[in-house]
CSV table of C-alpha atoms and ligand atoms in Angstrom, one decimal:
chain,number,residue,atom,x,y,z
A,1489,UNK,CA,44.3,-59.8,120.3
A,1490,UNK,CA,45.1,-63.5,119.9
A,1491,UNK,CA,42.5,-64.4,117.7
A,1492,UNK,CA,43.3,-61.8,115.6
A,1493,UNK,CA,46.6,-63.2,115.2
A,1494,UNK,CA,45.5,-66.0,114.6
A,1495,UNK,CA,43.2,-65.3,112.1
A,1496,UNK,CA,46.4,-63.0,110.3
A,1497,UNK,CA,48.0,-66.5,110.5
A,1498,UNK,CA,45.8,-68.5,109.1
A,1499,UNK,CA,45.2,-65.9,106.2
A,1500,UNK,CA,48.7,-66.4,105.4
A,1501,UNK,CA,48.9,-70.1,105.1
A,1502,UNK,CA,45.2,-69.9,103.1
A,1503,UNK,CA,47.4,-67.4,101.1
A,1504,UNK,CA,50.7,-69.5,100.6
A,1505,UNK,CA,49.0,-72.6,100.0
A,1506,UNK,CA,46.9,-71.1,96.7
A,1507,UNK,CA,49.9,-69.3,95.2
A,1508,UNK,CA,51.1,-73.0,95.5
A,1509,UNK,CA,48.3,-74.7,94.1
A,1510,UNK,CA,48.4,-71.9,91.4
A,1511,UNK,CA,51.8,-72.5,90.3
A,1512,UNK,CA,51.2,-76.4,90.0
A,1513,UNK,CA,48.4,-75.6,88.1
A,1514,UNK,CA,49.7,-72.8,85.6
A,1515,UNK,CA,52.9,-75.7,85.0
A,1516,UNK,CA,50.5,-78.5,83.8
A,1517,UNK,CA,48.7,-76.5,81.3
A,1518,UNK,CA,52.1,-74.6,79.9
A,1519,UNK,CA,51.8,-75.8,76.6
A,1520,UNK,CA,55.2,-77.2,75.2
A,1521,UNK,CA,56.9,-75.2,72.3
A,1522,UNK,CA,58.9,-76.1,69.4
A,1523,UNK,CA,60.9,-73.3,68.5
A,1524,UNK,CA,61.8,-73.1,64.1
A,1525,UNK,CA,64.4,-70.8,63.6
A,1526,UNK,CA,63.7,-70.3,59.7
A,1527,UNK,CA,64.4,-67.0,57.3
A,1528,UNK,CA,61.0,-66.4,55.9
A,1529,UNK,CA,62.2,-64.4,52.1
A,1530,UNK,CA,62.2,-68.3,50.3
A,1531,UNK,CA,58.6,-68.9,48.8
A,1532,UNK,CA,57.9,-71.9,48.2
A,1533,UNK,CA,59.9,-73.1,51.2
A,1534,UNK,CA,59.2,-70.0,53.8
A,1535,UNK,CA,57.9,-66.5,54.0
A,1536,UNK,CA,55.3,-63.7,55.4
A,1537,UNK,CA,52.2,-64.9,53.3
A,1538,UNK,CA,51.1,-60.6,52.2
A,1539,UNK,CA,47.2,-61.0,53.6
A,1540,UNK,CA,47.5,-62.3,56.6
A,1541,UNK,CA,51.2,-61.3,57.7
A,1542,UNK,CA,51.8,-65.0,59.4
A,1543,UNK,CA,54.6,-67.1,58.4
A,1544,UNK,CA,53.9,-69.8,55.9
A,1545,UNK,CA,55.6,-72.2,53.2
A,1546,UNK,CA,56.4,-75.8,53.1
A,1547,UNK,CA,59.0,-76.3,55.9
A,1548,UNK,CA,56.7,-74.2,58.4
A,1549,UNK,CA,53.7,-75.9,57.2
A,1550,UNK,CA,55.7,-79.4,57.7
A,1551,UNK,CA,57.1,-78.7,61.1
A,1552,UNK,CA,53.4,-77.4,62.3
A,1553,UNK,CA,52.3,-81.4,61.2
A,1554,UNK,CA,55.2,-82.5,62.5
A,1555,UNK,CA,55.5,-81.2,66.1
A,1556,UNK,CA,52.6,-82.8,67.5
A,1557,UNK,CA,53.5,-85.7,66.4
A,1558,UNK,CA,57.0,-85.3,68.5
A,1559,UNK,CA,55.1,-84.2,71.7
A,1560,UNK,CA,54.6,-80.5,71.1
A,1561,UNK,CA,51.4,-78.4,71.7
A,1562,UNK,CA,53.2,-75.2,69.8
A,1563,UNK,CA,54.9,-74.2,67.1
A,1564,UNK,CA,56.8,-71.0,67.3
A,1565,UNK,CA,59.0,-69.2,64.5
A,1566,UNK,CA,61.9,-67.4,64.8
A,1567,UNK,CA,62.4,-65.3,61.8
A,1568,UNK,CA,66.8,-64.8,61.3
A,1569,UNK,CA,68.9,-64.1,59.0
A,1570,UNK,CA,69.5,-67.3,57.1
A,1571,UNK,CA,73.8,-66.9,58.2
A,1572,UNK,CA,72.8,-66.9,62.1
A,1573,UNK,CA,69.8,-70.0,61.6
A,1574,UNK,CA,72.7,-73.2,62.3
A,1575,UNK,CA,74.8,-70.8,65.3
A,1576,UNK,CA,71.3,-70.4,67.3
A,1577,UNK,CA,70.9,-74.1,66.9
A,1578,UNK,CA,73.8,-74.3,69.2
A,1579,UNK,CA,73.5,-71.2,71.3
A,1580,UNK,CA,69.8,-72.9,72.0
A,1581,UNK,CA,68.2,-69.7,70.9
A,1582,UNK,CA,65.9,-73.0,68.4
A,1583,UNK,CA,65.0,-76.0,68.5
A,1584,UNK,CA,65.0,-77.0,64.7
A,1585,UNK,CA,65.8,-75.2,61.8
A,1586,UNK,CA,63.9,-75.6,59.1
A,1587,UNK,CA,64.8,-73.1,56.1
A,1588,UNK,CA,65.7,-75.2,52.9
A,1589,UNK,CA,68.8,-76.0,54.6
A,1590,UNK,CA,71.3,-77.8,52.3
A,1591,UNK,CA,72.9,-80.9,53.9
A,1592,UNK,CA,76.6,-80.1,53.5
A,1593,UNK,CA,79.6,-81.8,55.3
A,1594,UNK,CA,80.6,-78.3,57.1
A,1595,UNK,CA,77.4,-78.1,58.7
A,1596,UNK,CA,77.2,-81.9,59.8
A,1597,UNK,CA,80.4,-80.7,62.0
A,1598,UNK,CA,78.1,-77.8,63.4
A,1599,UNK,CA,74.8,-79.6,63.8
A,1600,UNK,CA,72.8,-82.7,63.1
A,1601,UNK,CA,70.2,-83.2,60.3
A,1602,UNK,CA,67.2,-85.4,58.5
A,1603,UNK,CA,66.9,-85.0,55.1
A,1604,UNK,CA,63.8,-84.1,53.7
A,1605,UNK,CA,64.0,-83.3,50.0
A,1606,UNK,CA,66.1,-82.8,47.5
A,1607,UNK,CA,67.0,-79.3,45.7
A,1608,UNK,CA,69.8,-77.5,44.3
A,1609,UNK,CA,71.9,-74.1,43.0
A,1610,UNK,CA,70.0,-72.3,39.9
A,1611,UNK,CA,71.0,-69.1,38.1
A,1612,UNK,CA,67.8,-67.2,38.0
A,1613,UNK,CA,67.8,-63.6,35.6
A,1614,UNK,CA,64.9,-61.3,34.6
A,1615,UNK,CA,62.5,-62.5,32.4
A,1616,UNK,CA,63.3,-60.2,29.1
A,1617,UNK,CA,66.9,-60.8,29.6
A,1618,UNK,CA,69.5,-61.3,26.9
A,1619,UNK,CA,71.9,-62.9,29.1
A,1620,UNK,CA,71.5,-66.1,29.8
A,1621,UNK,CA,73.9,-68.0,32.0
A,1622,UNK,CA,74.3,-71.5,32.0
A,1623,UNK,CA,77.4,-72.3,34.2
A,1624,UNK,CA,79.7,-70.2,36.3
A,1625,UNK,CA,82.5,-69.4,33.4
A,1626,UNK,CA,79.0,-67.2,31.9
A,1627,UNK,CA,79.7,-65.2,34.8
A,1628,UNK,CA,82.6,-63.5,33.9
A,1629,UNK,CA,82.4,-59.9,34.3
A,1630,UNK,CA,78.7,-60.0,35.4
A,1631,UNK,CA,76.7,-58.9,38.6
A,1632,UNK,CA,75.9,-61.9,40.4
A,1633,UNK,CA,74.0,-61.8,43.6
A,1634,UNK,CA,74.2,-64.7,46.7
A,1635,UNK,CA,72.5,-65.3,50.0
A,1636,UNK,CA,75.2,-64.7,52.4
A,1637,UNK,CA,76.1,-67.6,54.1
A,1638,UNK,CA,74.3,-70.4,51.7
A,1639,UNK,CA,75.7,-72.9,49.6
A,1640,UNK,CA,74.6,-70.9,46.2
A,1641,UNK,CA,77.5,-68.1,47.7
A,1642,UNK,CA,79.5,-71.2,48.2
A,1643,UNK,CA,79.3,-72.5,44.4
A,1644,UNK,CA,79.9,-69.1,43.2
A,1645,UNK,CA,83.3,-68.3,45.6
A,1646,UNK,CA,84.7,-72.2,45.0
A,1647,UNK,CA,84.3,-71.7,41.2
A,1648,UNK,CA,85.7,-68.0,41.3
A,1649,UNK,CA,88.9,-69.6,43.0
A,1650,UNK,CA,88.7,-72.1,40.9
A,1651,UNK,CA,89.4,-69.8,37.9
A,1652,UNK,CA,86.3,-70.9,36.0
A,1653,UNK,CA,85.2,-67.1,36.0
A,1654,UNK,CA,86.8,-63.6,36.4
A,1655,UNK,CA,86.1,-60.5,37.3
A,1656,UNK,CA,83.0,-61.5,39.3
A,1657,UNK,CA,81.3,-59.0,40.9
A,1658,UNK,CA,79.6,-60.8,43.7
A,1659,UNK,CA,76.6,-59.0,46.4
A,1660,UNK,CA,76.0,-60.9,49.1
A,1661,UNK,CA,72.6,-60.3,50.5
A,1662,UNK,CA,71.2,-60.7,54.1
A,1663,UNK,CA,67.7,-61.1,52.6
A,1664,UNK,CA,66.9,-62.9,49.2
A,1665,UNK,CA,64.0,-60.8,48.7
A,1666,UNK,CA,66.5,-57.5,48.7
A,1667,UNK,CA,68.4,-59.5,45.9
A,1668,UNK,CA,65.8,-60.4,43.4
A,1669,UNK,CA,64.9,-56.7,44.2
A,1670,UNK,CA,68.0,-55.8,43.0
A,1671,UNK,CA,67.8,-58.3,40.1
A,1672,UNK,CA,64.2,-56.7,39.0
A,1673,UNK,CA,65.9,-53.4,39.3
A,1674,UNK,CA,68.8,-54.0,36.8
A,1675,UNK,CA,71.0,-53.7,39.6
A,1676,UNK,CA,72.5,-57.1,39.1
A,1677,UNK,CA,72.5,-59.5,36.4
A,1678,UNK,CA,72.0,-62.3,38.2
A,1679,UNK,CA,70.7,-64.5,41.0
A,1680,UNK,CA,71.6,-67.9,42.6
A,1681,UNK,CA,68.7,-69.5,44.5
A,1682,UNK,CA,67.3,-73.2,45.2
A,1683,UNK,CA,66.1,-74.6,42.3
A,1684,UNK,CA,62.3,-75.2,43.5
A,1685,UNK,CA,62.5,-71.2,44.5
A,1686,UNK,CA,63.8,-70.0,41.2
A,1687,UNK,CA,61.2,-72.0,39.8
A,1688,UNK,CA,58.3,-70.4,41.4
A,1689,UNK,CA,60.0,-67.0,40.8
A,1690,UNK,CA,59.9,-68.1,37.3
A,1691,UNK,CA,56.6,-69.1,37.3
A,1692,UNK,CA,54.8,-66.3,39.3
A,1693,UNK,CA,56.7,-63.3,38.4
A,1694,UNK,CA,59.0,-61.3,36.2
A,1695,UNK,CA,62.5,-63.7,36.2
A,1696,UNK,CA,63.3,-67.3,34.2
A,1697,UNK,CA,65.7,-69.9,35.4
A,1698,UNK,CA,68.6,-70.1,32.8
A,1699,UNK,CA,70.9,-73.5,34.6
A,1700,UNK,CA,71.2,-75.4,37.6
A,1701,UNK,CA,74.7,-75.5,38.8
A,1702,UNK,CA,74.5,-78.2,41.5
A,1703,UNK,CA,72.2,-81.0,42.8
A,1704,UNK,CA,71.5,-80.7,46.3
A,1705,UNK,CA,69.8,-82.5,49.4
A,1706,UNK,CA,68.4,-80.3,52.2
A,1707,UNK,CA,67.4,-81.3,55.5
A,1708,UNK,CA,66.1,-80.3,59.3
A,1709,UNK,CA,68.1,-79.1,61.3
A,1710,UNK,CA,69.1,-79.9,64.9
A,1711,UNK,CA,71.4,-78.9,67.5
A,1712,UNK,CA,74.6,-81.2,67.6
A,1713,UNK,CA,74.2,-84.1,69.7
A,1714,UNK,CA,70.9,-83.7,70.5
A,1715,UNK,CA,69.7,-87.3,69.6
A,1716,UNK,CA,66.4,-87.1,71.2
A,1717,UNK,CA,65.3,-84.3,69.3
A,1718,UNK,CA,66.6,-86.1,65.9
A,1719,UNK,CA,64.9,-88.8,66.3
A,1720,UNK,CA,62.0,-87.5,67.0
A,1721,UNK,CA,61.9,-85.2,64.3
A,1722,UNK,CA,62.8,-88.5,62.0
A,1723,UNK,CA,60.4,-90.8,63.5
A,1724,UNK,CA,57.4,-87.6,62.5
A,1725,UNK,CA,59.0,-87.1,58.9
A,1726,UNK,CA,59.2,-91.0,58.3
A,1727,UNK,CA,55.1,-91.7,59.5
A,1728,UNK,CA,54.3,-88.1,57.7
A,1729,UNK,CA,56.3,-88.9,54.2
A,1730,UNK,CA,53.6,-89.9,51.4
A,1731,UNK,CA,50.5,-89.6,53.2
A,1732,UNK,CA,47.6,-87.2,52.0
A,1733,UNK,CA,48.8,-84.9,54.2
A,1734,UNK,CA,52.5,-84.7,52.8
A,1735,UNK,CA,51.3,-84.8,49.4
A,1736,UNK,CA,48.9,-81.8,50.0
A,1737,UNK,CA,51.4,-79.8,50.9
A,1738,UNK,CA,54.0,-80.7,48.1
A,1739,UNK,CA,51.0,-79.9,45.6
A,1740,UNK,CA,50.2,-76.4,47.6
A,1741,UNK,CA,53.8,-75.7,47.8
A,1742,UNK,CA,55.3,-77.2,44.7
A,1743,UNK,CA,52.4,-77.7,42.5
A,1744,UNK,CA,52.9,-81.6,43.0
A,1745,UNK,CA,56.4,-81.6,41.9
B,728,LIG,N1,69.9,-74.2,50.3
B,728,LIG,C1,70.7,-73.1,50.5
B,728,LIG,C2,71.6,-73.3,51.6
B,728,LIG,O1,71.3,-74.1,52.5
B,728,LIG,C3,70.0,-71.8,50.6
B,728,LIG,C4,68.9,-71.8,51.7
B,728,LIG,C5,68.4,-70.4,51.9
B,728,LIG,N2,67.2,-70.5,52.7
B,728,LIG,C6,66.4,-69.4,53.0
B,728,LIG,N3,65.4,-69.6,53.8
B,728,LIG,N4,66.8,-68.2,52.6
B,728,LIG,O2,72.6,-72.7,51.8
């Protein structure tokens, strides 16, 4: 009876001291993740490449060559709607967000940011199209859609109040992909996208880029205050800026531009 016990007892420890040994184990090799909140329907910048069904573009490329470089094993997206990207910075739902995100003064008040190239607003219609817009006053009485939430929606509402146009009719779409549908489809007449993304649409498909409205600077994201993260994300953007490496993916993405 007693050495039963005892053997019950020393099971138990054998038992207890292996979960432990388990647990201290499974901690060292979790691998650390950096999580990219990004809305993948922006090609050059992000989007579901068609074979393969991952998430590609230049600012997921560049954060996958950049998060080693800051101390992480993993790169993990997190596909949004581009209005709810900057909020999940601060609700820590992501770590960075990395979506062609324009620099803007608002946002600077919401979260902090490196800039990491430049871009701006274009007017993008289909290819055969008679009209062709080349500020906002063109706009007058027209179709024009906008990303809800970006700065292209921004342009469009300031200059609308601003009386340079009337009778706008102005869609605000979640996706940008549902709005170039739209524009394909002759639902709308026009389109405001980043300049390097109505370029490509102009390029590869059915659609030509008639006027930038505004110059614009975009940069990587952070939550507010979180300096460590900033910096680290600067420090890997400053030694990955101009090396083969960069410029590989600026000629993949952006035909060298
Ligand atoms: N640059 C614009 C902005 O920051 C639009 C960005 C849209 N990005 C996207 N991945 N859909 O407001």
């Amino acid at each position: 009876m007693r050495r039963k016990n005892l053997v019950v007892l020393v099971s138990i420890l054998l038992l207890v001291l292996m979960s432990v040994t388990l647990t201290g184990c499974r901690e060292e090799v979790t691998p650390k993740t950096l999580r990219v909140g990004t809305s993948a329907d922006y090609p050059p910048f992000e989007y579901v490449d068609e074979q393969t069904q991952e998430f590609v573009g230049f600012d997921l490329d560049l954060m996958r060559l950049l998060a080693p470089k800051m101390g992480y094993d993993k790169v993990e997206i997190v596909n949004m709607d581009f209005d709810t990207i900057i909020p999940s910075l601060g609700a820590d739902k992501i770590d960075v967000a990395a979506a062609c995100i324009t620099i803007t003064p608002a946002r600077l008040e919401e979260a902090d940011a490196v800039e990491y190239i430049t871009t701006g607003q274009s007017l993008i219609v289909k290819k055969d199209s008679t009209f062709e817009p080349k500020s906002i006053s063109d706009l007058s009485g027209k179709k024009v859609g906008v990303q809800k939430g970006t700065t292209g929606e921004e342009t469009i509402d300031k200059g609308i109040e601003a009386g340079e146009a009337s009778n706008v009719d102005v869609r605000r779409y979640t996706s940008v992909i549902l709005g170039m549908m739209d524009l394909d489809a002759g639902a709308i007449d026009a389109m405001v996208i980043d300049t390097p993304v109505a370029n490509l649409y102009s390029t590869k498909y059915n659609y030509k880029t008639t006027a930038e409205l505004v110059a614009e600077t975009a940069g990587l994201f952070v939550k507010k205050g979180n300096t460590t993260l900033l910096n680290a994300l600067t420090n890997a953007l400053t030694e990955v800026k101009g090396t083969t490496e960069w410029n590989n993916l600026m000629e993949k993405y952006f035909g060298g531009s």
